[in-house]
Each structure stands twice: as structure tokens, then as C-alpha cells.
Short mmCIF file of C-alpha atoms in Angstrom, two decimals:
data_model
loop_
_atom_site.label_atom_id
_atom_site.label_comp_id
_atom_site.label_asym_id
_atom_site.label_seq_id
_atom_site.Cartn_x
_atom_site.Cartn_y
_atom_site.Cartn_z
CA MET A 1345 12.17 -19.81 -8.44
CA ASP A 1346 13.22 -22.60 -6.20
CA ASP A 1347 10.23 -24.91 -5.80
CA ASP A 1348 12.18 -28.05 -5.10
CA THR A 1349 9.92 -30.12 -2.87
CA ASP A 1350 12.97 -32.06 -1.57
CA ASN A 1351 13.57 -28.91 0.46
CA HIS A 1352 9.99 -28.96 1.84
CA PRO A 1353 9.17 -32.42 3.09
CA ASP A 1354 6.31 -32.68 5.51
CA ALA A 1355 8.80 -34.45 7.66
CA LEU A 1356 10.57 -31.18 8.36
CA GLU A 1357 11.24 -30.79 12.07
CA ALA A 1358 8.08 -28.86 13.02
CA HIS A 1359 9.55 -27.42 16.14
CA ASP A 1360 11.99 -25.25 14.11
CA HIS A 1361 9.79 -24.71 11.04
CA ALA A 1362 7.52 -21.69 10.26
CA VAL A 1363 5.05 -21.44 7.36
CA VAL A 1364 3.90 -18.17 5.76
CA LEU A 1365 0.85 -18.25 3.61
CA GLY A 1366 1.13 -15.80 0.68
CA ALA A 1367 4.06 -14.55 -1.38
CA GLY A 1368 3.10 -10.96 -1.62
CA LEU A 1369 5.11 -8.24 -0.02
CA ALA A 1370 3.62 -8.77 3.50
CA GLY A 1371 4.33 -12.53 3.32
CA LEU A 1372 7.85 -12.18 1.87
CA LEU A 1373 8.89 -9.65 4.53
CA ALA A 1374 7.37 -11.73 7.26
CA ALA A 1375 9.29 -14.70 6.00
CA ARG A 1376 12.51 -12.73 6.16
CA ALA A 1377 11.71 -11.76 9.75
CA LEU A 1378 10.89 -15.34 10.80
CA ALA A 1379 14.11 -16.68 9.20
CA GLN A 1380 16.10 -14.90 11.95
CA ARG A 1381 14.49 -17.28 14.51
CA PHE A 1382 13.54 -20.44 12.70
CA ALA A 1383 15.79 -22.87 10.84
CA ARG A 1384 13.31 -23.26 8.01
CA VAL A 1385 10.55 -20.96 6.65
CA THR A 1386 8.27 -22.21 3.94
CA VAL A 1387 6.23 -19.65 1.90
CA VAL A 1388 3.10 -21.26 0.47
CA GLU A 1389 1.79 -19.41 -2.60
CA ARG A 1390 -1.33 -20.26 -4.66
CA ASP A 1391 -0.09 -18.72 -7.87
CA GLU A 1392 2.68 -20.18 -9.99
CA LEU A 1393 5.66 -17.85 -9.62
CA ALA A 1394 7.81 -16.90 -12.69
CA ASP A 1395 11.48 -17.09 -12.22
CA SER A 1396 12.39 -15.13 -15.41
CA GLY A 1397 11.53 -11.71 -14.17
CA PRO A 1398 8.65 -9.45 -13.06
CA ALA A 1399 5.27 -10.76 -14.17
CA PHE A 1400 1.67 -10.23 -13.37
CA ARG A 1401 -0.09 -12.87 -11.29
CA PRO A 1402 -3.75 -13.23 -10.42
CA GLY A 1403 -3.14 -13.10 -6.64
CA VAL A 1404 -2.12 -9.35 -6.91
CA PRO A 1405 -4.83 -7.90 -9.16
CA GLN A 1406 -4.03 -4.36 -8.05
CA SER A 1407 -0.50 -4.61 -9.40
CA ARG A 1408 -1.34 -2.99 -12.72
CA HIS A 1409 -2.10 0.35 -11.01
CA VAL A 1410 0.23 3.06 -9.61
CA HIS A 1411 2.18 1.95 -6.49
CA VAL A 1412 4.48 4.07 -4.33
CA LEU A 1413 6.64 3.05 -1.38
CA TRP A 1414 7.02 5.81 1.16
CA SER A 1415 10.32 6.60 2.76
CA ARG A 1416 9.48 4.79 5.98
CA GLY A 1417 8.57 1.58 4.22
CA LEU A 1418 11.83 1.68 2.15
CA GLU A 1419 13.88 2.24 5.32
CA LEU A 1420 12.34 -0.76 7.07
CA MET A 1421 12.67 -2.98 3.96
CA GLU A 1422 16.33 -2.02 3.73
CA GLY A 1423 16.79 -2.90 7.38
CA LEU A 1424 15.30 -6.40 6.79
CA LEU A 1425 17.07 -6.81 3.40
CA PRO A 1426 20.27 -4.83 3.25
CA GLY A 1427 20.94 -3.76 -0.28
CA VAL A 1428 17.36 -4.20 -1.58
CA THR A 1429 17.14 -0.42 -2.43
CA ARG A 1430 20.18 -0.81 -4.66
CA GLU A 1431 18.62 -3.85 -6.31
CA LEU A 1432 15.30 -2.17 -6.86
CA LEU A 1433 16.94 0.87 -8.53
CA ALA A 1434 19.18 -1.42 -10.70
CA ALA A 1435 15.98 -3.27 -11.77
CA GLY A 1436 14.30 -0.01 -12.96
CA ALA A 1437 12.53 1.49 -9.95
CA ALA A 1438 13.21 5.23 -9.21
CA LEU A 1439 13.62 7.24 -6.12
CA MET A 1440 11.70 10.51 -6.31
CA GLU A 1441 11.13 13.47 -3.96
CA SER A 1442 7.45 14.12 -3.35
CA PRO A 1443 6.12 16.73 -4.02
CA ARG A 1444 9.18 18.38 -5.62
CA ASP A 1445 9.39 15.98 -8.61
CA PHE A 1446 5.65 16.06 -9.17
CA LEU A 1447 2.95 18.30 -10.57
CA TRP A 1448 0.54 17.75 -7.63
CA LEU A 1449 -2.73 19.37 -7.46
CA SER A 1450 -3.99 18.85 -3.91
CA SER A 1451 -7.58 19.37 -2.72
CA ALA A 1452 -6.59 23.04 -2.10
CA ASP A 1453 -4.06 24.03 -4.76
CA TRP A 1454 -0.90 23.13 -6.66
CA PHE A 1455 2.09 22.08 -4.41
CA HIS A 1456 5.05 24.31 -4.59
CA PRO A 1457 8.51 22.53 -4.50
CA VAL A 1458 8.36 22.34 -0.73
CA PRO A 1459 10.21 19.82 1.44
CA GLY A 1460 8.40 16.50 1.54
CA SER A 1461 9.35 12.84 1.53
CA ARG A 1462 11.27 10.43 -0.58
CA ILE A 1463 9.25 7.76 -2.41
CA LEU A 1464 10.22 4.71 -4.40
CA VAL A 1465 8.23 4.36 -7.65
CA GLY A 1466 8.13 1.17 -9.68
CA SER A 1467 5.71 -1.43 -10.94
CA ARG A 1468 4.31 -3.74 -8.23
CA GLU A 1469 5.49 -6.75 -10.33
CA LEU A 1470 9.04 -5.45 -10.24
CA ILE A 1471 8.96 -4.66 -6.53
CA ASP A 1472 7.54 -8.08 -5.64
CA TRP A 1473 9.99 -9.94 -7.87
CA THR A 1474 12.97 -8.09 -6.57
CA VAL A 1475 12.08 -8.49 -2.91
CA ARG A 1476 11.30 -12.21 -3.52
CA ARG A 1477 14.69 -12.66 -5.09
CA GLU A 1478 16.46 -10.90 -2.13
CA VAL A 1479 14.48 -12.92 0.49
CA LEU A 1480 15.38 -16.17 -1.32
CA ARG A 1481 19.11 -15.42 -0.92
CA ASP A 1482 18.59 -16.68 2.55
CA GLU A 1483 18.76 -20.51 2.26
CA ARG A 1484 16.44 -20.88 5.20
CA VAL A 1485 13.56 -19.58 3.14
CA ARG A 1486 11.88 -21.64 0.42
CA ILE A 1487 8.77 -21.21 -1.60
CA ARG A 1488 6.06 -23.73 -2.62
CA SER A 1489 4.33 -22.04 -5.44
CA GLY A 1490 1.21 -23.47 -6.99
CA SER A 1491 0.02 -24.73 -3.57
CA THR A 1492 -3.23 -23.66 -1.92
CA ALA A 1493 -3.83 -23.71 1.81
CA THR A 1494 -7.31 -25.01 2.74
CA GLY A 1495 -7.19 -24.79 6.53
CA LEU A 1496 -5.21 -24.87 9.73
CA VAL A 1497 -4.06 -28.06 11.62
CA ALA A 1498 -5.00 -27.96 15.29
CA GLY A 1499 -2.76 -29.32 18.04
CA ALA A 1500 -3.79 -32.13 20.37
CA ASP A 1501 -4.67 -29.57 22.95
CA GLY A 1502 -7.12 -27.87 20.54
CA ARG A 1503 -5.75 -24.51 21.48
CA SER A 1504 -2.79 -24.24 19.13
CA VAL A 1505 -1.99 -24.31 15.42
CA VAL A 1506 0.59 -26.86 14.41
CA GLY A 1507 0.42 -26.70 10.59
CA VAL A 1508 -1.64 -26.06 7.51
CA ARG A 1509 -3.58 -28.32 5.19
CA LEU A 1510 -2.76 -27.99 1.49
CA ARG A 1511 -4.97 -28.94 -1.46
CA GLU A 1512 -1.86 -30.28 -3.16
CA GLY A 1513 -0.49 -33.00 -0.86
CA GLY A 1514 -0.89 -33.61 2.78
CA PRO A 1515 -0.57 -31.34 5.81
CA LEU A 1516 2.52 -29.28 6.38
CA SER A 1517 3.61 -29.24 9.89
CA ALA A 1518 4.98 -26.02 11.60
CA ARG A 1519 5.56 -24.49 14.95
CA PHE A 1520 4.33 -21.14 13.69
CA VAL A 1521 1.93 -20.09 10.80
CA VAL A 1522 1.48 -16.68 9.40
CA ASP A 1523 -1.52 -15.83 7.13
CA ALA A 1524 -0.52 -13.09 4.64
CA THR A 1525 -2.94 -14.15 1.86
CA GLY A 1526 -4.38 -10.63 1.58
CA ARG A 1527 -7.97 -9.60 0.99
CA THR A 1528 -8.96 -13.18 0.01
CA SER A 1529 -7.85 -14.49 3.46
CA ARG A 1530 -9.99 -17.45 4.73
CA ALA A 1531 -8.72 -16.94 8.35
CA PRO A 1532 -12.18 -16.20 9.87
CA ALA A 1533 -13.55 -19.59 8.58
CA TRP A 1534 -10.37 -21.40 9.50
CA LEU A 1535 -10.61 -19.98 13.06
CA ALA A 1536 -14.23 -20.83 13.30
CA ALA A 1537 -13.33 -24.48 12.44
CA LEU A 1538 -11.15 -24.46 15.49
CA GLY A 1539 -13.93 -23.08 17.70
CA HIS A 1540 -12.91 -19.41 17.69
CA PRO A 1541 -15.51 -16.59 17.18
CA ALA A 1542 -15.37 -14.35 14.06
CA PRO A 1543 -13.46 -11.16 14.58
CA GLU A 1544 -15.33 -7.86 14.71
CA THR A 1545 -14.92 -6.03 11.44
CA THR A 1546 -14.85 -2.31 10.82
CA ARG A 1547 -15.45 -1.17 7.23
CA TYR A 1548 -15.53 2.13 5.30
CA ASP A 1549 -16.10 2.09 1.51
CA SER A 1550 -15.97 5.27 -0.46
CA HIS A 1551 -16.61 3.20 -3.63
CA LEU A 1552 -13.38 4.31 -5.22
CA GLY A 1553 -12.52 2.81 -8.64
CA TYR A 1554 -9.31 2.65 -10.68
CA ALA A 1555 -8.58 2.48 -14.36
CA SER A 1556 -4.88 2.21 -15.56
CA ARG A 1557 -3.01 2.20 -18.74
CA TYR A 1558 0.66 2.16 -19.88
CA TYR A 1559 2.07 4.71 -22.27
CA GLU A 1560 5.35 5.38 -24.03
CA ILE A 1561 6.95 8.45 -22.59
CA PRO A 1562 7.16 11.09 -25.35
CA PRO A 1563 10.40 13.06 -25.43
CA ASP A 1564 10.14 16.64 -24.07
CA PRO A 1565 13.37 18.33 -23.06
CA ALA A 1566 11.41 21.17 -21.40
CA ARG A 1567 9.50 18.88 -19.01
CA ARG A 1568 10.62 19.75 -15.49
CA TRP A 1569 8.59 17.12 -13.57
CA GLN A 1570 8.71 13.37 -13.36
CA GLY A 1571 5.25 12.47 -12.19
CA MET A 1572 1.76 14.07 -11.83
CA TYR A 1573 -1.04 13.74 -9.21
CA VAL A 1574 -4.38 15.30 -9.63
CA GLN A 1575 -6.38 14.73 -6.47
CA GLY A 1576 -10.15 14.47 -6.39
CA ARG A 1577 -12.21 15.97 -3.61
CA PRO A 1578 -15.91 15.60 -2.54
CA ASP A 1579 -17.23 18.27 -4.91
CA SER A 1580 -15.10 16.90 -7.77
CA PRO A 1581 -14.46 13.19 -7.12
CA ARG A 1582 -12.23 12.56 -10.12
CA GLY A 1583 -8.46 12.44 -10.21
CA GLY A 1584 -5.41 10.75 -11.79
CA VAL A 1585 -1.85 9.75 -11.22
CA LEU A 1586 1.06 9.49 -13.69
CA VAL A 1587 4.42 7.95 -12.79
CA PRO A 1588 7.44 6.84 -14.76
CA LEU A 1589 8.33 3.14 -14.91
CA ASP A 1590 11.29 1.19 -16.32
CA ASP A 1591 11.84 0.93 -20.11
CA GLY A 1592 10.61 4.42 -20.95
CA ARG A 1593 7.01 3.79 -19.81
CA TRP A 1594 4.34 5.84 -18.03
CA LEU A 1595 1.69 4.31 -15.91
CA ALA A 1596 -1.48 6.41 -15.79
CA THR A 1597 -4.12 5.54 -13.15
CA LEU A 1598 -7.45 7.40 -13.18
CA ILE A 1599 -9.46 7.59 -9.99
CA GLY A 1600 -13.06 8.30 -9.24
CA ASN A 1601 -15.68 7.61 -6.43
CA GLY A 1602 -19.02 6.01 -6.90
CA GLU A 1603 -20.69 6.86 -10.24
CA HIS A 1604 -17.50 8.81 -11.20
CA ALA A 1605 -15.44 5.58 -11.36
CA PRO A 1606 -13.23 5.84 -14.49
CA PRO A 1607 -13.94 3.80 -17.58
CA THR A 1608 -11.82 1.05 -19.12
CA GLY A 1609 -12.58 1.70 -22.82
CA ASP A 1610 -9.69 2.95 -24.96
CA GLU A 1611 -11.37 6.20 -26.12
CA GLU A 1612 -13.24 6.75 -22.88
CA PHE A 1613 -10.07 6.57 -20.88
CA LEU A 1614 -8.58 9.72 -22.46
CA ASP A 1615 -11.98 11.41 -22.52
CA TYR A 1616 -12.20 11.02 -18.77
CA THR A 1617 -8.96 13.05 -18.30
CA ARG A 1618 -10.82 16.04 -19.85
CA THR A 1619 -13.12 16.06 -16.81
CA LEU A 1620 -10.46 16.53 -14.17
CA ARG A 1621 -9.85 19.79 -12.30
CA THR A 1622 -6.88 20.63 -14.50
CA PRO A 1623 -6.13 19.94 -18.21
CA ALA A 1624 -2.55 18.95 -17.31
CA LEU A 1625 -3.03 15.16 -17.35
CA HIS A 1626 -5.09 15.22 -20.53
CA ASP A 1627 -2.53 17.40 -22.31
CA VAL A 1628 0.40 15.15 -21.70
CA LEU A 1629 -1.51 11.86 -22.55
CA ARG A 1630 -3.30 13.00 -25.62
CA ASP A 1631 -0.14 12.75 -27.85
CA ALA A 1632 1.45 9.82 -25.85
CA LYS A 1633 1.37 6.33 -27.44
CA PRO A 1634 -0.70 3.81 -25.50
CA LEU A 1635 1.02 0.52 -24.81
CA SER A 1636 -1.93 -1.32 -23.30
CA SER A 1637 -5.67 -1.20 -22.96
CA PRO A 1638 -7.01 0.20 -19.68
CA THR A 1639 -7.53 -2.19 -16.75
CA GLY A 1640 -10.00 -1.54 -13.95
CA PHE A 1641 -9.95 -2.32 -10.12
CA ARG A 1642 -12.84 -1.69 -7.75
CA SER A 1643 -11.96 -3.60 -4.54
CA THR A 1644 -10.78 -0.52 -2.56
CA ALA A 1645 -12.67 -0.49 0.77
CA ASN A 1646 -11.02 0.05 4.09
CA GLU A 1647 -11.58 -3.13 6.12
CA TRP A 1648 -10.19 -4.05 9.49
CA ARG A 1649 -10.72 -7.53 10.91
CA HIS A 1650 -10.00 -7.03 14.57
CA TYR A 1651 -8.22 -10.19 15.44
CA GLU A 1652 -6.34 -8.30 18.12
CA ARG A 1653 -9.56 -7.84 20.06
CA LEU A 1654 -10.36 -11.53 20.37
CA ASP A 1655 -10.29 -12.86 23.96
CA ARG A 1656 -9.17 -16.26 22.74
CA TRP A 1657 -6.42 -16.79 20.28
CA PRO A 1658 -4.59 -19.96 19.19
CA ALA A 1659 -0.89 -20.40 19.90
CA GLY A 1660 1.20 -20.57 16.80
CA PHE A 1661 -0.87 -18.39 14.41
CA VAL A 1662 -0.80 -14.78 13.30
CA VAL A 1663 -2.58 -12.84 10.60
CA LEU A 1664 -0.74 -9.95 8.86
CA GLY A 1665 -1.05 -7.42 6.07
CA ASP A 1666 -4.16 -7.07 4.00
CA ALA A 1667 -5.47 -10.27 5.50
CA ALA A 1668 -5.94 -8.33 8.82
CA CYS A 1669 -6.35 -4.80 7.68
CA ARG A 1670 -6.56 -3.22 4.22
CA PHE A 1671 -6.95 0.39 3.09
CA ASN A 1672 -8.11 2.47 0.32
CA PRO A 1673 -5.07 2.26 -1.96
CA VAL A 1674 -5.31 5.84 -3.10
CA TYR A 1675 -3.16 6.92 -0.10
CA GLY A 1676 -0.31 4.62 -1.10
CA HIS A 1677 0.15 3.03 2.30
CA GLY A 1678 -0.33 -0.69 1.66
CA MET A 1679 3.41 -1.63 0.96
CA THR A 1680 4.73 0.60 3.74
CA VAL A 1681 2.28 -0.92 6.30
CA ALA A 1682 3.46 -4.34 5.17
CA ALA A 1683 6.97 -3.36 6.03
CA LEU A 1684 5.88 -1.87 9.37
CA ALA A 1685 4.13 -5.13 10.26
CA ALA A 1686 7.18 -7.25 9.33
CA ASP A 1687 9.34 -4.93 11.54
CA ALA A 1688 6.87 -5.34 14.34
CA LEU A 1689 6.96 -9.09 13.89
CA ALA A 1690 10.83 -9.05 13.90
CA GLY A 1691 10.85 -6.95 17.07
CA ALA A 1692 8.27 -9.20 18.82
CA ILE A 1693 10.21 -12.41 18.19
CA ARG A 1694 13.66 -11.04 18.81
CA GLY A 1695 15.49 -13.29 21.34
CA LEU A 1696 12.71 -15.80 21.57
CA ALA A 1697 13.02 -19.53 20.80
CA PRO A 1698 10.47 -21.05 18.40
CA ARG A 1699 8.47 -22.54 21.24
CA GLU A 1700 8.24 -19.12 22.91
CA ILE A 1701 7.32 -17.48 19.70
CA ALA A 1702 4.32 -19.91 19.21
CA ALA A 1703 3.22 -19.32 22.77
CA ALA A 1704 3.29 -15.55 22.30
CA ALA A 1705 1.13 -15.53 19.21
CA ARG A 1706 -1.67 -13.45 20.83
CA ARG A 1707 0.83 -10.76 21.90
CA ILE A 1708 2.37 -10.83 18.44
CA GLN A 1709 -1.01 -10.39 16.83
CA ARG A 1710 -1.76 -7.33 18.92
CA ARG A 1711 1.68 -5.89 18.40
CA THR A 1712 1.62 -6.21 14.61
CA ALA A 1713 -1.88 -4.86 14.37
CA THR A 1714 -0.65 -1.45 15.62
CA ALA A 1715 1.32 -1.19 12.38
CA ALA A 1716 -1.92 -0.26 10.64
CA ASP A 1717 -3.09 2.40 13.12
CA VAL A 1718 -1.85 5.62 11.38
CA ALA A 1719 -2.61 4.55 7.85
CA TRP A 1720 -6.18 3.49 8.92
CA GLN A 1721 -6.66 6.97 10.57
CA ILE A 1722 -5.58 8.71 7.46
CA ALA A 1723 -7.57 6.67 5.07
CA THR A 1724 -10.82 6.54 6.91
CA SER A 1725 -10.89 10.19 8.01
CA GLU A 1726 -10.24 11.31 4.44
CA ASP A 1727 -12.80 8.80 2.97
CA MET A 1728 -15.46 10.02 5.44
CA ARG A 1729 -15.41 13.44 3.67
CA TYR A 1730 -17.33 11.81 0.70
CA PRO A 1731 -21.00 11.61 1.25
CA GLU A 1732 -21.44 8.25 -0.50
CA THR A 1733 -18.92 6.54 1.84
CA GLU A 1734 -20.41 3.55 3.58
CA GLY A 1735 -19.46 3.24 7.30
CA ARG A 1736 -20.03 4.95 10.60
CA PRO A 1737 -20.41 8.64 9.96
CA PRO A 1738 -17.74 10.97 11.46
CA ASP A 1739 -18.28 12.12 15.03
CA GLN A 1740 -17.79 15.69 16.11
CA ALA A 1741 -14.13 15.20 17.00
CA THR A 1742 -13.44 13.77 13.51
CA LYS A 1743 -15.20 16.75 11.89
CA VAL A 1744 -13.10 19.21 13.91
CA LEU A 1745 -9.89 17.31 12.83
CA GLN A 1746 -11.02 17.23 9.17
CA ALA A 1747 -11.58 21.03 9.22
CA TYR A 1748 -8.12 21.44 10.78
CA MET A 1749 -6.47 19.11 8.20
CA ALA A 1750 -8.03 21.05 5.33
CA ARG A 1751 -6.18 24.14 6.51
CA VAL A 1752 -2.99 22.06 7.12
CA ILE A 1753 -3.11 21.03 3.44
CA VAL A 1754 -3.44 24.59 2.34
CA GLY A 1755 -0.36 25.50 4.34
CA ALA A 1756 1.55 22.42 3.24
CA ASN A 1757 1.09 23.35 -0.38
CA ALA A 1758 3.48 26.35 0.11
CA ASP A 1759 4.87 26.53 3.57
CA PRO A 1760 7.96 24.36 4.43
CA GLU A 1761 7.30 24.64 8.10
CA ILE A 1762 4.03 22.82 7.56
CA SER A 1763 4.99 20.58 4.61
CA ARG A 1764 7.76 18.87 6.69
CA PRO A 1765 5.54 17.57 9.44
CA PHE A 1766 2.60 16.92 6.93
CA PHE A 1767 4.75 14.62 4.71
CA GLY A 1768 6.32 13.14 7.91
CA VAL A 1769 2.88 11.91 8.93
CA LEU A 1770 1.80 11.03 5.39
CA SER A 1771 4.94 8.90 4.81
CA LEU A 1772 4.24 7.15 8.19
CA SER A 1773 7.60 8.42 9.42
CA ALA A 1774 6.08 10.58 12.18
CA PRO A 1775 3.12 10.09 14.51
CA PRO A 1776 -0.14 12.04 13.70
CA ASN A 1777 0.29 14.30 16.77
CA THR A 1778 3.29 15.88 15.01
CA LEU A 1779 0.73 18.04 13.22
CA LEU A 1780 -0.83 18.96 16.62
CA SER A 1781 2.27 20.48 18.18
CA PRO A 1782 1.67 23.92 19.52
CA SER A 1783 3.97 25.62 17.03
CA THR A 1784 2.31 23.91 14.04
CA VAL A 1785 -1.31 24.47 15.27
CA ILE A 1786 -0.53 28.19 15.81
CA ARG A 1787 1.07 28.55 12.42
CA VAL A 1788 -1.75 26.74 10.59
CA LEU A 1789 -4.56 28.64 12.37
CA SER A 1790 -2.90 32.10 12.22
CA LYS A 1791 -1.41 31.98 8.75
CA TRP A 1792 -3.58 29.73 6.54
CA ARG A 1793 -7.22 30.01 5.68
CA LEU A 1794 -9.38 27.92 3.41
CA PRO A 1795 -9.47 29.71 0.04
CA THR A 1796 -12.35 29.81 -2.24
CA VAL A 1797 -11.16 27.00 -4.52
CA PRO A 1798 -12.29 27.10 -8.13
CA GLU A 1799 -13.68 23.99 -9.78
CA THR A 1800 -10.75 23.92 -12.20
CA ALA A 1801 -7.08 24.84 -11.88
CA ASP A 1802 -4.70 26.09 -14.48
CA TYR A 1803 -1.09 25.04 -14.67
CA PRO A 1804 1.28 25.94 -11.78
CA PRO A 1805 3.79 28.67 -12.46
CA HIS A 1806 6.80 26.27 -12.43
CA HIS A 1807 5.27 23.95 -15.09
CA HIS A 1808 6.05 23.83 -18.73
CA ALA A 1809 2.67 23.73 -20.44
CA PRO A 1810 2.36 21.62 -23.61
CA PRO A 1811 1.97 23.69 -26.87
CA ASP A 1812 -1.58 24.63 -27.68
CA SER A 1813 -2.77 23.58 -24.29
CA GLY A 1814 -4.87 26.66 -23.96
CA SER A 1815 -3.14 27.55 -20.72
#
């Protein structure tokens, strides 16, 4: 990793220099977008970054759990970094068709092999490392790892941001600063120090917990699926996901809400899979060789800091990614929303000079915030189905929509005419009103009814059940 401070002197010409705080996916993609308008972009990252290959780092604690990149996110990343898909696949990520390549038990029933969406599956460490390597091919972008931002530098007018303060060394001057430091962002306190009010915050917390473990994939020539997803639901809030990674590994992530949060003990991890709505996940893991101990994760609340609503906003500063809006990760939208925000940033600054970009910061903040709209609607409306969720209770309109979406899912399980728009919306490729077109509404309401769903589900007809599974 290039961390040569000769390339990052504080004497850089500030008028043509942008700083991005955070080297996660949101920060890297934002840096790539900014490099199209600024002569220099410096990414400031608190963690030390390994150059030797993918590696865990404390700043991305959720990386040890299942990650998927929906088709829309992959398309936008490819647009910003041509060839990145090829590099990800060469590094060990996989392109899969969802739900066709999965055993997927939805809240209603097993998905048939209906049309859906492409997804990229890979470890978060591999995805971040590959994207970072591709971003750094642009000589305008450099990274200062092992550096911590402690605040913003205000301009002489008191109404603009002209740099950042670093714990290691003096201030770093810049025309434009992006905070992409994720859920640990200190932006509210930094803005308060400049005289700005704290943003209004909307929060929904279903108290979802994760526990994940790596396994060696056992050989099975009869296996006709690549991954598995067992969804929980309010009356049975336990689930699990299983995806293949590079080097012949499986990553299994168990999911549960509230008191049903999965354990992190070695024996308890497998025991938990016995309590899911289907024996399928337990049956494939019971004979698989564990490659790690389970790791937990509990910081899964939906939280939106509404910077876009503030009446006053400093020139030269924008907050992106999880630092502005984060979601329950069970819906797999975080990386795709990061790509949407970077694409919105690229569109907002296209054709502008650095001075004009700094002056347009408030408009850019509002434009990039819209990247989170659909993912927020999906995550919060689904989380509001769980009685233990903290947050404003659903209003009548939301309840009507929830009832309709329950029937949409029943139809999407088996009906291609419903699965196509359903996965278009779920992959963030199509707007939510796609599912409210007259033809779709008529088909859903006339053809699909909520079944009496049993507490447990056997294997789907197209699945090869393991020997002695009892199915």
C-alpha cells in the first residue's frame, strides 16, 4: 500500500486537493469519483492497511459475516472502476444468480428457480482489498493509513471547511472533505464545534444479532445449489445464510432477533442450526469441518442522521455511506448503497471546478442522501414487523403495504411475473413503485393468497437432501 508521505505534504495545493476520511468501500468509491475533478485525493484511514492481500481490520468489524453485492451495486462499481468485476472474480469472488443458485426459504416458502438478480459473493476483506488496489491505480489517489482525523478545519469565513486535523501530524488542507468513516463517524461533534446544530436522527433497531463461522466445503457431487438462505420471521426469528468463498470455504452466518441472537460458542453454534425452520442448514454443517471459532456482531440498527435536512451546511464538506445512513445488514444493501452514493457524487460534481464543488456541498449532501432512500424503506418496513423493534410504530399505510408485500413474497417464490419486479426492487435496480404497477397488483391480489405457513419446512423438491437427514 502506498503510504509515502512525500506524496501527501500538507503543502499540497489546497485548491485542487480533496480528502476522504475512511478507506472502506464508501470512501474508496468516493475517492475514485473525486479524482475525476481534483488533481489530488488523499484517503485518510485510521487502520494500518496491509499490502500483501485481503486481511481483517478493526475498522470493518462486520467483515467476518456474509456480504453480498447486488447487481446494481456491481454495475455502478464497474462504471467507476472498469475491469473491477474481472479482478474480483480472478481474486476468488463469485457471481451467482439469486434465487436460482440458492436454497432459499423465504418467510412464505421455498423459492423455486425463478428469475431474480445477479449477486457477487465474496469475503468483505477480499472485496475491499480488490477495490482499494483498483482505486490506487489512479495516481491522483493516495492513502495515509494509520492516521486518525480529530476534527475539521474551518475557513476564515467560519462557514466553510478547508481541511482536517490529524492526530498524527498537523492539519491537512483541502478544498473538499468527505466523511466516510462509517458508524463511528464523529461528524455531529465536528459540526457542532463549527457552530452547526446536530442533525435529526431516525432510528429503528430490531436487535438483530449475527454469529459467523468458516467451514471447509465437503465434497458432494449431488449438491445442486451453491448457497443457502433460511429467513427468520416474527413468529420464528431465527435464520442463517451459507455462501461459498475462495479457497474451498463456506461462510455460515446465523441470524436472530433479540433474545434469539445466535451464540458464539463452538458447540452452541451448530446446536442453534437445529432450531431453524428447516433442518437443511444443520444437515450440511454437521459433517463440515470448522475452520474458525464463531464471531459475533450486534451493531445492526437502522440509523439515519439527516444532514440533508439541516438549514445551514458548511461549504466543502459532505458525509457519505454509513456515516450518514446505515441499515440492518441482513438485507445486504450496504455495499450497493455505497456504490449508489459514489455514483450520485460523481454525477453531482461532473463538469464543476473544485471551487464550484466546495460551494455546492449542501446540494451534494442532499443528492447523495437520496441513494439510501429505497434501502431504508425496505429495511425499516421489514424490521417493523418484529414486535421488539425500537422505533416509531408503523402507521396504517405501512401496515397495508406490509400486508401487500407478504403476498408479493408468496407470489415471488414461484411466479416469474412477480419474481422479476420483486428482485428488481430488492437489488435496488428498480424503484419500489415497480411492484405497484396495475398489472403486478392485479396478479398478486387475484392469484396469490397468504398460506397457512407451518413452523417448520422440509426440503424443497429440487434439493438433494443429505443421507439420513430424515427428510
